[in-house]
mmCIF file of C-alpha atoms in Angstrom:
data_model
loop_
_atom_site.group_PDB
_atom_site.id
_atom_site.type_symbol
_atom_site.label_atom_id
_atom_site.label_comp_id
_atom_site.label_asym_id
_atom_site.label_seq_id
_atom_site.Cartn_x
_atom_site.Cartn_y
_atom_site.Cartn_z
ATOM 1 C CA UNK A 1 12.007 6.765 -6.780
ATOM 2 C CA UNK A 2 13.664 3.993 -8.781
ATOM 3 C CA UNK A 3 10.358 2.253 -9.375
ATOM 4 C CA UNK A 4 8.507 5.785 -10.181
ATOM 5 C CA UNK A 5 11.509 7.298 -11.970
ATOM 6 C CA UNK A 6 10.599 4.029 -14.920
ATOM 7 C CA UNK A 7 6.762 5.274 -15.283
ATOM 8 C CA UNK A 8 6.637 7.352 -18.188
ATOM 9 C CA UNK A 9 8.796 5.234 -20.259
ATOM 10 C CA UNK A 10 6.889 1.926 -19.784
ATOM 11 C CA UNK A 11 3.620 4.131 -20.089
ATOM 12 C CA UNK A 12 5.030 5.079 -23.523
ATOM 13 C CA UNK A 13 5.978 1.726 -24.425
ATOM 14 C CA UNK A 14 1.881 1.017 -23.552
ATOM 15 C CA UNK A 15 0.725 3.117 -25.573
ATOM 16 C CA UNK A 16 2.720 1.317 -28.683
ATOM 17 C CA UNK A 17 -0.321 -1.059 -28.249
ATOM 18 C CA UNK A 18 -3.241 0.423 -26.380
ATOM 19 C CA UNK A 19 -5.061 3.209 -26.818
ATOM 20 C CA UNK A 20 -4.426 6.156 -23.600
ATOM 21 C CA UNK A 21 -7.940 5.540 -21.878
ATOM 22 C CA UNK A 22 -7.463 1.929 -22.464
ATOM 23 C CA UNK A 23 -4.253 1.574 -21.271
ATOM 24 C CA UNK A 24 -5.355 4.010 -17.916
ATOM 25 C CA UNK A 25 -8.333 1.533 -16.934
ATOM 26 C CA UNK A 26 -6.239 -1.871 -17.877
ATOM 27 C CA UNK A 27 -3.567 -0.666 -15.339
ATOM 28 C CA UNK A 28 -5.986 0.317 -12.598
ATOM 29 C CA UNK A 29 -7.913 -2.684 -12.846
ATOM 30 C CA UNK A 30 -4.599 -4.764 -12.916
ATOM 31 C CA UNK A 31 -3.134 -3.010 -9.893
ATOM 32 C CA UNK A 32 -6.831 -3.187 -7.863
ATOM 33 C CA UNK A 33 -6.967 -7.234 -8.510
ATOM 34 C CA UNK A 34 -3.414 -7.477 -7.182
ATOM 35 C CA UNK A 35 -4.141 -5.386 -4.440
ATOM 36 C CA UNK A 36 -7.508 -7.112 -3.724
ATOM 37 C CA UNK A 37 -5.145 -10.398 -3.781
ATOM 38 C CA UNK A 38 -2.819 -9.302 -1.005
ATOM 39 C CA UNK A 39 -5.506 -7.828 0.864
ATOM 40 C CA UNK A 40 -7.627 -11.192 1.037
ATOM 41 C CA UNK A 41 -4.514 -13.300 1.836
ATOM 42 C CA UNK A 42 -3.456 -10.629 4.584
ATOM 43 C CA UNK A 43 -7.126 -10.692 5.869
ATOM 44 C CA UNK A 44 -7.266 -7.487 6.315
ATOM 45 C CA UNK A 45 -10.334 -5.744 7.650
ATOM 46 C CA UNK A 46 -12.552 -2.861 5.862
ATOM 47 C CA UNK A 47 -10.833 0.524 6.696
ATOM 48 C CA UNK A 48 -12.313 2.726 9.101
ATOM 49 C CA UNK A 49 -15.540 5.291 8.345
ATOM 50 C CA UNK A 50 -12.644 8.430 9.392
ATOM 51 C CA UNK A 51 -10.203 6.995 6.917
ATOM 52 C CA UNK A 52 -12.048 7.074 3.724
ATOM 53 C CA UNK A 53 -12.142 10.595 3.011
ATOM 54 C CA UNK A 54 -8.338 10.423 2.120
ATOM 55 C CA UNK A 55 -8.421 7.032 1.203
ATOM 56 C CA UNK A 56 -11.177 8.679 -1.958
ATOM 57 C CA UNK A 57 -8.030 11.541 -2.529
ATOM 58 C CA UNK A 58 -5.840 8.485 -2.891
ATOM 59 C CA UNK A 59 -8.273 6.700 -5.624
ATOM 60 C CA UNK A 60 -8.917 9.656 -7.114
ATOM 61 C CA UNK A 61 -5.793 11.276 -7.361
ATOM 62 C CA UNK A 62 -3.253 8.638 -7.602
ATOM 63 C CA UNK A 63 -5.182 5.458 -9.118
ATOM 64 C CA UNK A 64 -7.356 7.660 -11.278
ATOM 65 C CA UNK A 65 -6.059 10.959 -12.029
ATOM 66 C CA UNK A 66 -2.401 11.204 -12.328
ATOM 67 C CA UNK A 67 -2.435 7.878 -14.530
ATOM 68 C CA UNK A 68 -5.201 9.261 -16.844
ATOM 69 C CA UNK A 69 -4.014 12.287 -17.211
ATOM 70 C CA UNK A 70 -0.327 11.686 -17.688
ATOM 71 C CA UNK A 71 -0.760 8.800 -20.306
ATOM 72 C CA UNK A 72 -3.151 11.334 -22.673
ATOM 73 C CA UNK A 73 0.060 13.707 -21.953
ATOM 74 C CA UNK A 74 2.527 11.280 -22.948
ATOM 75 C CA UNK A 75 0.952 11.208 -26.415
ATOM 76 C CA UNK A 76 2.175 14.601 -27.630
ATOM 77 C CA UNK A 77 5.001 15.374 -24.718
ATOM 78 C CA UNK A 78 8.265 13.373 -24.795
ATOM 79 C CA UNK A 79 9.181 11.958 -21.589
ATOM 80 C CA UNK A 80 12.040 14.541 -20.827
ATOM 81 C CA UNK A 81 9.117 16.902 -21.023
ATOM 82 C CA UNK A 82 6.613 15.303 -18.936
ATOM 83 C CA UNK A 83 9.371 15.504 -16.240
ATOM 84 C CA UNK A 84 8.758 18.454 -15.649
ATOM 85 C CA UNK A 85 5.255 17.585 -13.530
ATOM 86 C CA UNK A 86 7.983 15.575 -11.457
ATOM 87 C CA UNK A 87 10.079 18.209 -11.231
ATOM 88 C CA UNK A 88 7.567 20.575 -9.088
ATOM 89 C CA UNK A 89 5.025 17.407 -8.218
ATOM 90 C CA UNK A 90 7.572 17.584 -4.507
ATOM 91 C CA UNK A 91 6.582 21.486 -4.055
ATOM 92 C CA UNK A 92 3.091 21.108 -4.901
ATOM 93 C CA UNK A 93 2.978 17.782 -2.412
ATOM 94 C CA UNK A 94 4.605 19.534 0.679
ATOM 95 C CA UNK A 95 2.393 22.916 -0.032
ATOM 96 C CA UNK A 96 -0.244 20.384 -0.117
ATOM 97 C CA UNK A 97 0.565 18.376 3.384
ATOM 98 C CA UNK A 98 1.037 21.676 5.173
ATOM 99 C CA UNK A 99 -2.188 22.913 4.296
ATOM 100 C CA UNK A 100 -3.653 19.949 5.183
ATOM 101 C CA UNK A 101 -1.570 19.702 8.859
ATOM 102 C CA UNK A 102 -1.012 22.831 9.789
ATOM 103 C CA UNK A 103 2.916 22.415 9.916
ATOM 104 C CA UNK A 104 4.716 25.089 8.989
ATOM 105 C CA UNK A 105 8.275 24.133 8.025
ATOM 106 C CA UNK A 106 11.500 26.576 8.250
ATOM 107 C CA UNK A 107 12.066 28.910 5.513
ATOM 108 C CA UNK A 108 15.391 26.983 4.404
ATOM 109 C CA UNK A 109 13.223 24.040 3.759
ATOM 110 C CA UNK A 110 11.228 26.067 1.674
ATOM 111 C CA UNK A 111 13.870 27.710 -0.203
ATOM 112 C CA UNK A 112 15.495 24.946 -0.894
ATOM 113 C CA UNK A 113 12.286 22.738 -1.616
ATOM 114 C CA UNK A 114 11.515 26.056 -4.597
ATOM 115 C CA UNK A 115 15.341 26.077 -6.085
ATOM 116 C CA UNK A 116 15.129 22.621 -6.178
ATOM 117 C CA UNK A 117 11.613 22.409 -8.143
ATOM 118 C CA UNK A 118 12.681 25.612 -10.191
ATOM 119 C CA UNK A 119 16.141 23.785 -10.820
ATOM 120 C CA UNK A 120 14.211 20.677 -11.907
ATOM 121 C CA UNK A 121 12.171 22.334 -14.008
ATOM 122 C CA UNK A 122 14.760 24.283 -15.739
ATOM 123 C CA UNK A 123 16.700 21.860 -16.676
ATOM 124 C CA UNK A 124 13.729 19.269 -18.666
ATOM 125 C CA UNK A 125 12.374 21.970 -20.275
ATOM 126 C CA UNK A 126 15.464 23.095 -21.516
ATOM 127 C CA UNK A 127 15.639 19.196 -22.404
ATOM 128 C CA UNK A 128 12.903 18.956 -24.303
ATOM 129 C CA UNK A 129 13.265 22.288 -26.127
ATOM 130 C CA UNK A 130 11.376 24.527 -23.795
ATOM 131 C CA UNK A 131 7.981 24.407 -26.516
ATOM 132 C CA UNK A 132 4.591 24.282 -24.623
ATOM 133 C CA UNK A 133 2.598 21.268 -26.000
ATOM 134 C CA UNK A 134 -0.959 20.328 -26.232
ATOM 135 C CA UNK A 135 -0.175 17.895 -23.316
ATOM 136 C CA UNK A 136 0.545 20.798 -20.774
ATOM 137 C CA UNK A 137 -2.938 21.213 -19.247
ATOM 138 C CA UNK A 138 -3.280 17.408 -18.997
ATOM 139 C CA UNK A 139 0.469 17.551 -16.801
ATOM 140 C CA UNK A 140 -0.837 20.404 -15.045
ATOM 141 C CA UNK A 141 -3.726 18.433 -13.632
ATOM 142 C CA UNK A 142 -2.003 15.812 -13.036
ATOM 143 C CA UNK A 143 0.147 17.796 -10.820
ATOM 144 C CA UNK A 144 -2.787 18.955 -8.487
ATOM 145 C CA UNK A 145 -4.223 15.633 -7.967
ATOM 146 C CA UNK A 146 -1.006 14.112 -7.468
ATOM 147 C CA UNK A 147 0.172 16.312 -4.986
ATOM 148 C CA UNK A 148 -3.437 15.595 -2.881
ATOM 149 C CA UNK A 149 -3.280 11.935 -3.165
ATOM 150 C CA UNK A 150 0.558 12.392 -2.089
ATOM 151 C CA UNK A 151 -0.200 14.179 0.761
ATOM 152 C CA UNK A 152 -3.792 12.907 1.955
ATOM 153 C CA UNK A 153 -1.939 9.241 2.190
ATOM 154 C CA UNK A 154 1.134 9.493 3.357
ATOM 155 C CA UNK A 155 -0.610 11.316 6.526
ATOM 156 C CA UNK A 156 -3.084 8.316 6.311
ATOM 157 C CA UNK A 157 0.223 5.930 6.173
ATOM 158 C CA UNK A 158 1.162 7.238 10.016
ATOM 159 C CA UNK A 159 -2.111 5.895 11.283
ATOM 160 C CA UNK A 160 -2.597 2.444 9.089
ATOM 161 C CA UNK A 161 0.346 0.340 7.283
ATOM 162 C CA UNK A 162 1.113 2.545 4.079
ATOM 163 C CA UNK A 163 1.108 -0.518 1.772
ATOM 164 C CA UNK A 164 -3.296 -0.463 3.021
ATOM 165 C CA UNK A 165 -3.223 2.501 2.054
ATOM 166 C CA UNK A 166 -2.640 2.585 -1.963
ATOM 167 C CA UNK A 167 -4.116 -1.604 -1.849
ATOM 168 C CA UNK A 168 -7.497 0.275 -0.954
ATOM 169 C CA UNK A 169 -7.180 3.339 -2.930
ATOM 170 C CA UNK A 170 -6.650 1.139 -6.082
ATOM 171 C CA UNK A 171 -9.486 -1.116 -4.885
ATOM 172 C CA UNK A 172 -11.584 1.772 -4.220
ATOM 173 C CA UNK A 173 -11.021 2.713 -7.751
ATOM 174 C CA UNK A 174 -11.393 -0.776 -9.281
ATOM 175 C CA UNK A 175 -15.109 0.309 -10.005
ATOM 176 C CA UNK A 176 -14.266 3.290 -12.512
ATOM 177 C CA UNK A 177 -11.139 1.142 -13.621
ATOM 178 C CA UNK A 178 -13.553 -1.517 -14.912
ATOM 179 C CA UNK A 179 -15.403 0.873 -16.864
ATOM 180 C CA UNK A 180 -12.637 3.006 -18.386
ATOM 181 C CA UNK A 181 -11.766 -0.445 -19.097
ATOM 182 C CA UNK A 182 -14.943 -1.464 -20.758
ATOM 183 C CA UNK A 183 -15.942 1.488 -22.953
ATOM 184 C CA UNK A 184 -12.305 2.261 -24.328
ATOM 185 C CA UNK A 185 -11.703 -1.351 -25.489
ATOM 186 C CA UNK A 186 -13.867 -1.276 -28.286
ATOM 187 C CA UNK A 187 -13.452 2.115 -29.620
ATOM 188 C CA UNK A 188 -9.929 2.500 -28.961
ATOM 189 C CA UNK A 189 -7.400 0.146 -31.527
ATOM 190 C CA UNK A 190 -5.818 -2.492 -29.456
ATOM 191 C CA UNK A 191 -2.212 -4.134 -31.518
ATOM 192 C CA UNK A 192 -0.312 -5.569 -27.954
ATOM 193 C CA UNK A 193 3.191 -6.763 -28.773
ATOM 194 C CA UNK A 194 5.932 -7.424 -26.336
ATOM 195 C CA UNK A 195 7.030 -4.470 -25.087
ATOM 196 C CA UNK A 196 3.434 -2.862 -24.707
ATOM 197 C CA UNK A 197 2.388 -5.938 -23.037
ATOM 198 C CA UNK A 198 5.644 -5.182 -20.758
ATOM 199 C CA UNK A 199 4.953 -1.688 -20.262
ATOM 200 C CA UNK A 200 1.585 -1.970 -19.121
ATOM 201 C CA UNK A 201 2.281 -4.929 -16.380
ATOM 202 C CA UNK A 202 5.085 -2.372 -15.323
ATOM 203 C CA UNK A 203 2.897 0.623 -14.715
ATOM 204 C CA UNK A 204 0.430 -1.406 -12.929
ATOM 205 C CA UNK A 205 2.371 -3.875 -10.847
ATOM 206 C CA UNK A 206 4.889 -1.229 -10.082
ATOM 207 C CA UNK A 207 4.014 2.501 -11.230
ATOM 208 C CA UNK A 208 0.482 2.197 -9.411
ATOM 209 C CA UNK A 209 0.616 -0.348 -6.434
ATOM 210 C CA UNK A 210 4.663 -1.837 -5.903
ATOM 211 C CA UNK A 211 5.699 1.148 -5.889
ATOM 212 C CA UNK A 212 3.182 2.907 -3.157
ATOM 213 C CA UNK A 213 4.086 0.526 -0.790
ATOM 214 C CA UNK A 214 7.468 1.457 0.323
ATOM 215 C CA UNK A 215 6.670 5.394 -1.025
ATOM 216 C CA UNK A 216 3.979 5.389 1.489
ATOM 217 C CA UNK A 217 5.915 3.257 3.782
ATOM 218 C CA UNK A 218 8.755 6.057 3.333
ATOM 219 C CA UNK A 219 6.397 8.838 4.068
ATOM 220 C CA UNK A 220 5.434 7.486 7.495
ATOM 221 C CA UNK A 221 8.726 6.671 8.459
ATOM 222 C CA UNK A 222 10.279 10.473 7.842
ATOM 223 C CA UNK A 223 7.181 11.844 7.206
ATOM 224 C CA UNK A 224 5.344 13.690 4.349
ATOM 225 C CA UNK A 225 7.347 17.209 3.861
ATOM 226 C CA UNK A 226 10.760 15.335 3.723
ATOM 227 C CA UNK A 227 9.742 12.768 1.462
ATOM 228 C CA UNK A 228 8.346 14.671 -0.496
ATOM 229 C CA UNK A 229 11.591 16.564 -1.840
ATOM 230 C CA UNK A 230 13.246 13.152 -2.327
ATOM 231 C CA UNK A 231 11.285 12.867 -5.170
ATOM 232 C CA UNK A 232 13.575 15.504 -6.845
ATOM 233 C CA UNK A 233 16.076 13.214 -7.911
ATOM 234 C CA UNK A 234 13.426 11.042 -10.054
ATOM 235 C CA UNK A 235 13.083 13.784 -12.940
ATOM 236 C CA UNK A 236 16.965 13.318 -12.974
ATOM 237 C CA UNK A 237 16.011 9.193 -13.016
ATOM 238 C CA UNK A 238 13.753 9.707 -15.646
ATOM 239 C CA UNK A 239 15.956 11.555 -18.137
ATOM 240 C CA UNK A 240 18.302 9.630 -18.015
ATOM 241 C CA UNK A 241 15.912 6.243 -18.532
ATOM 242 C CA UNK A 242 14.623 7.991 -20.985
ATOM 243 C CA UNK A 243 18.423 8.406 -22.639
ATOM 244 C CA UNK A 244 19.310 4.950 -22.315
ATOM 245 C CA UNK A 245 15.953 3.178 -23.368
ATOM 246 C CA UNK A 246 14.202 5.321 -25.862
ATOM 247 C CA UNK A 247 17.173 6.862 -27.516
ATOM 248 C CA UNK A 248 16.305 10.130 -26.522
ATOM 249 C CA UNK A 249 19.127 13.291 -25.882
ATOM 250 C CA UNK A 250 20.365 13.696 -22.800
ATOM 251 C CA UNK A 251 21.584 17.027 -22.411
ATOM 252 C CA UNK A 252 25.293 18.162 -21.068
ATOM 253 C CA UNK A 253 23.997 20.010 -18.170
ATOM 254 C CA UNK A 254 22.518 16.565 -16.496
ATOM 255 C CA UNK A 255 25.058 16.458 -14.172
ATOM 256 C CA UNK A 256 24.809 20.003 -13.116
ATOM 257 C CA UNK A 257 21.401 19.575 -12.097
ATOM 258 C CA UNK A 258 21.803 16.456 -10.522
ATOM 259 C CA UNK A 259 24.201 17.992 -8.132
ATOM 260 C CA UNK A 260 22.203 21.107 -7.514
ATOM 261 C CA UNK A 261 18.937 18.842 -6.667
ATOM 262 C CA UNK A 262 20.943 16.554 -4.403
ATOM 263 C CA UNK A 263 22.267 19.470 -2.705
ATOM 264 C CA UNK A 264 18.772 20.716 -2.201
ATOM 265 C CA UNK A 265 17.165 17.309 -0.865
ATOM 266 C CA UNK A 266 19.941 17.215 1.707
ATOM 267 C CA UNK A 267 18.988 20.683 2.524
ATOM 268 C CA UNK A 268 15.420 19.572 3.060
ATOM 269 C CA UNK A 269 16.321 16.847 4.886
ATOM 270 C CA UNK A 270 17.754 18.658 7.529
ATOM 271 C CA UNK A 271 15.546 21.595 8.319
ATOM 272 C CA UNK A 272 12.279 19.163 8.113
ATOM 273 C CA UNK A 273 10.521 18.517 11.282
ATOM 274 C CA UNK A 274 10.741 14.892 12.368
ATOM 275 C CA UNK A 275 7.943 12.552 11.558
ATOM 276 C CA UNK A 276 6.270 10.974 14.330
ATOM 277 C CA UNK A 277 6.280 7.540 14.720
ATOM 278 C CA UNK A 278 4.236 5.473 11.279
ATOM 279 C CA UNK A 279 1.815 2.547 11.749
ATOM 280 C CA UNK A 280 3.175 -0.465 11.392
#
């Protein structure tokens, strides 16, 4: 959540010096050539024909979607706003994996998986005024595809090492990075400087493949529904990133809500089924 809880501000400090489609495709098609890289070195055989149904929800979701969609966001939402898909991305990923398993959690994990969403929420749009912005559809489809990629691979992750996983659905997408890539370069004004040079190695090093590694490593470990609701506390992360680096206002309720959302986690934690044992 560390690594995550840094995304939107280094996509922000992108998009001081690439366009938002350009900057989407240059940090899939970094993150699939790294991942292509460790894949190759770790000789590491094609996945299986059963696997790449979710492995496509993975692309599509998480190395396609949710970057895309969030950095267009990110042009007319502050980053305490654009928490707020954080905030109830955890809900919307264990409504997702229990659809998808058939597990059907205690009602204390869902009560305290929806306070801890609503509390979330609450508290960054109260942070960021509480205005709707044009960015709110693009946050709200990021959600949804975020949530599917979520669950699809850290189910995947209990049946094949988790950091396969997001190496081959960011290699899987390498084919529409490329051409994001390719089209938005010349239309879109390019001006890199330092720290959107920065930001973008950050999104795509970390944000989109570093990052998935020990998140879907995590996932298989303790499985999906409880990690899920750890990802409360990286709204909290995010605000106060966003604070620190971009000078934005952090309000005096921050640790109120960090509390409550800790509180709920451990409440999560505890009435969550056990995983069962992850690949390794």
């Amino acid at each position: 959540m560390a690594a995550f809880s840094l995304t939107f501000p280094a996509t922000v400090w992108a998009l001081d010096g690439f366009g938002p489609w350009t900057t989407t495709g240059l940090r899939g098609l970094l993150a699939g050539l790294l991942a292509a890289v460790c894949l190759y070195a770790a000789r590491v055989p094609p996945p299986a024909r059963e696997h790449w149904p979710a492995l496509l929800t993975v692309a599509g979701g998480c190395a396609v979607g949710f970057p895309l969609l969030t950095t267009l966001a990110l042009r007319t939402s502050s980053t305490a706003h654009s928490a707020v898909v954080i905030g109830v991305l955890p809900l919307a990923t264990a409504i997702a994996s229990s659809a998808l398993t058939g597990r059907r959690p205690p009602r204390a994990f869902w009560a305290a998986a929806g306070l801890g969403a609503l509390t979330v929420a609450a508290f960054t749009v109260q942070q960021s005024g509480g205005l709707p912005t044009l960015g709110d559809a693009f946050l709200f489809g990021a959600l949804l595809v975020c949530a599917a990629g979520y669950a699809q691979g850290g189910r995947l992750a209990t049946r094949m090492p988790g950091w396969q996983v997001i190496a081959w659905g960011v290699v899987i997408a390498l084919p529409v990075s490329a051409l994001v890539t390719v089209v938005a370069l010349p239309v879109e004004p390019v001006a890199p400087n330092a720290r959107a040079v920065g930001g973008l190695l950050y999104i795509a090093a970390i944000s989109q493949f570093g990052g998935f590694v020990a998140w879907y490593r995590g996932m298989a470990l303790i499985g999906v529904l409880r990690a899920s609701q750890i990802q409360l506390t990286q709204p909290i992360l995010t605000l106060v990133w966003s604070a620190l680096l971009m000078g934005e206002t952090l309000s005096p309720l921050a640790p109120v809500a960090a509390l409550l959302v800790l509180a709920c986690v451990a409440t999560t934690q505890r009435t969550a089924a056990p995983q069962r044992p992850a690949a390794t």
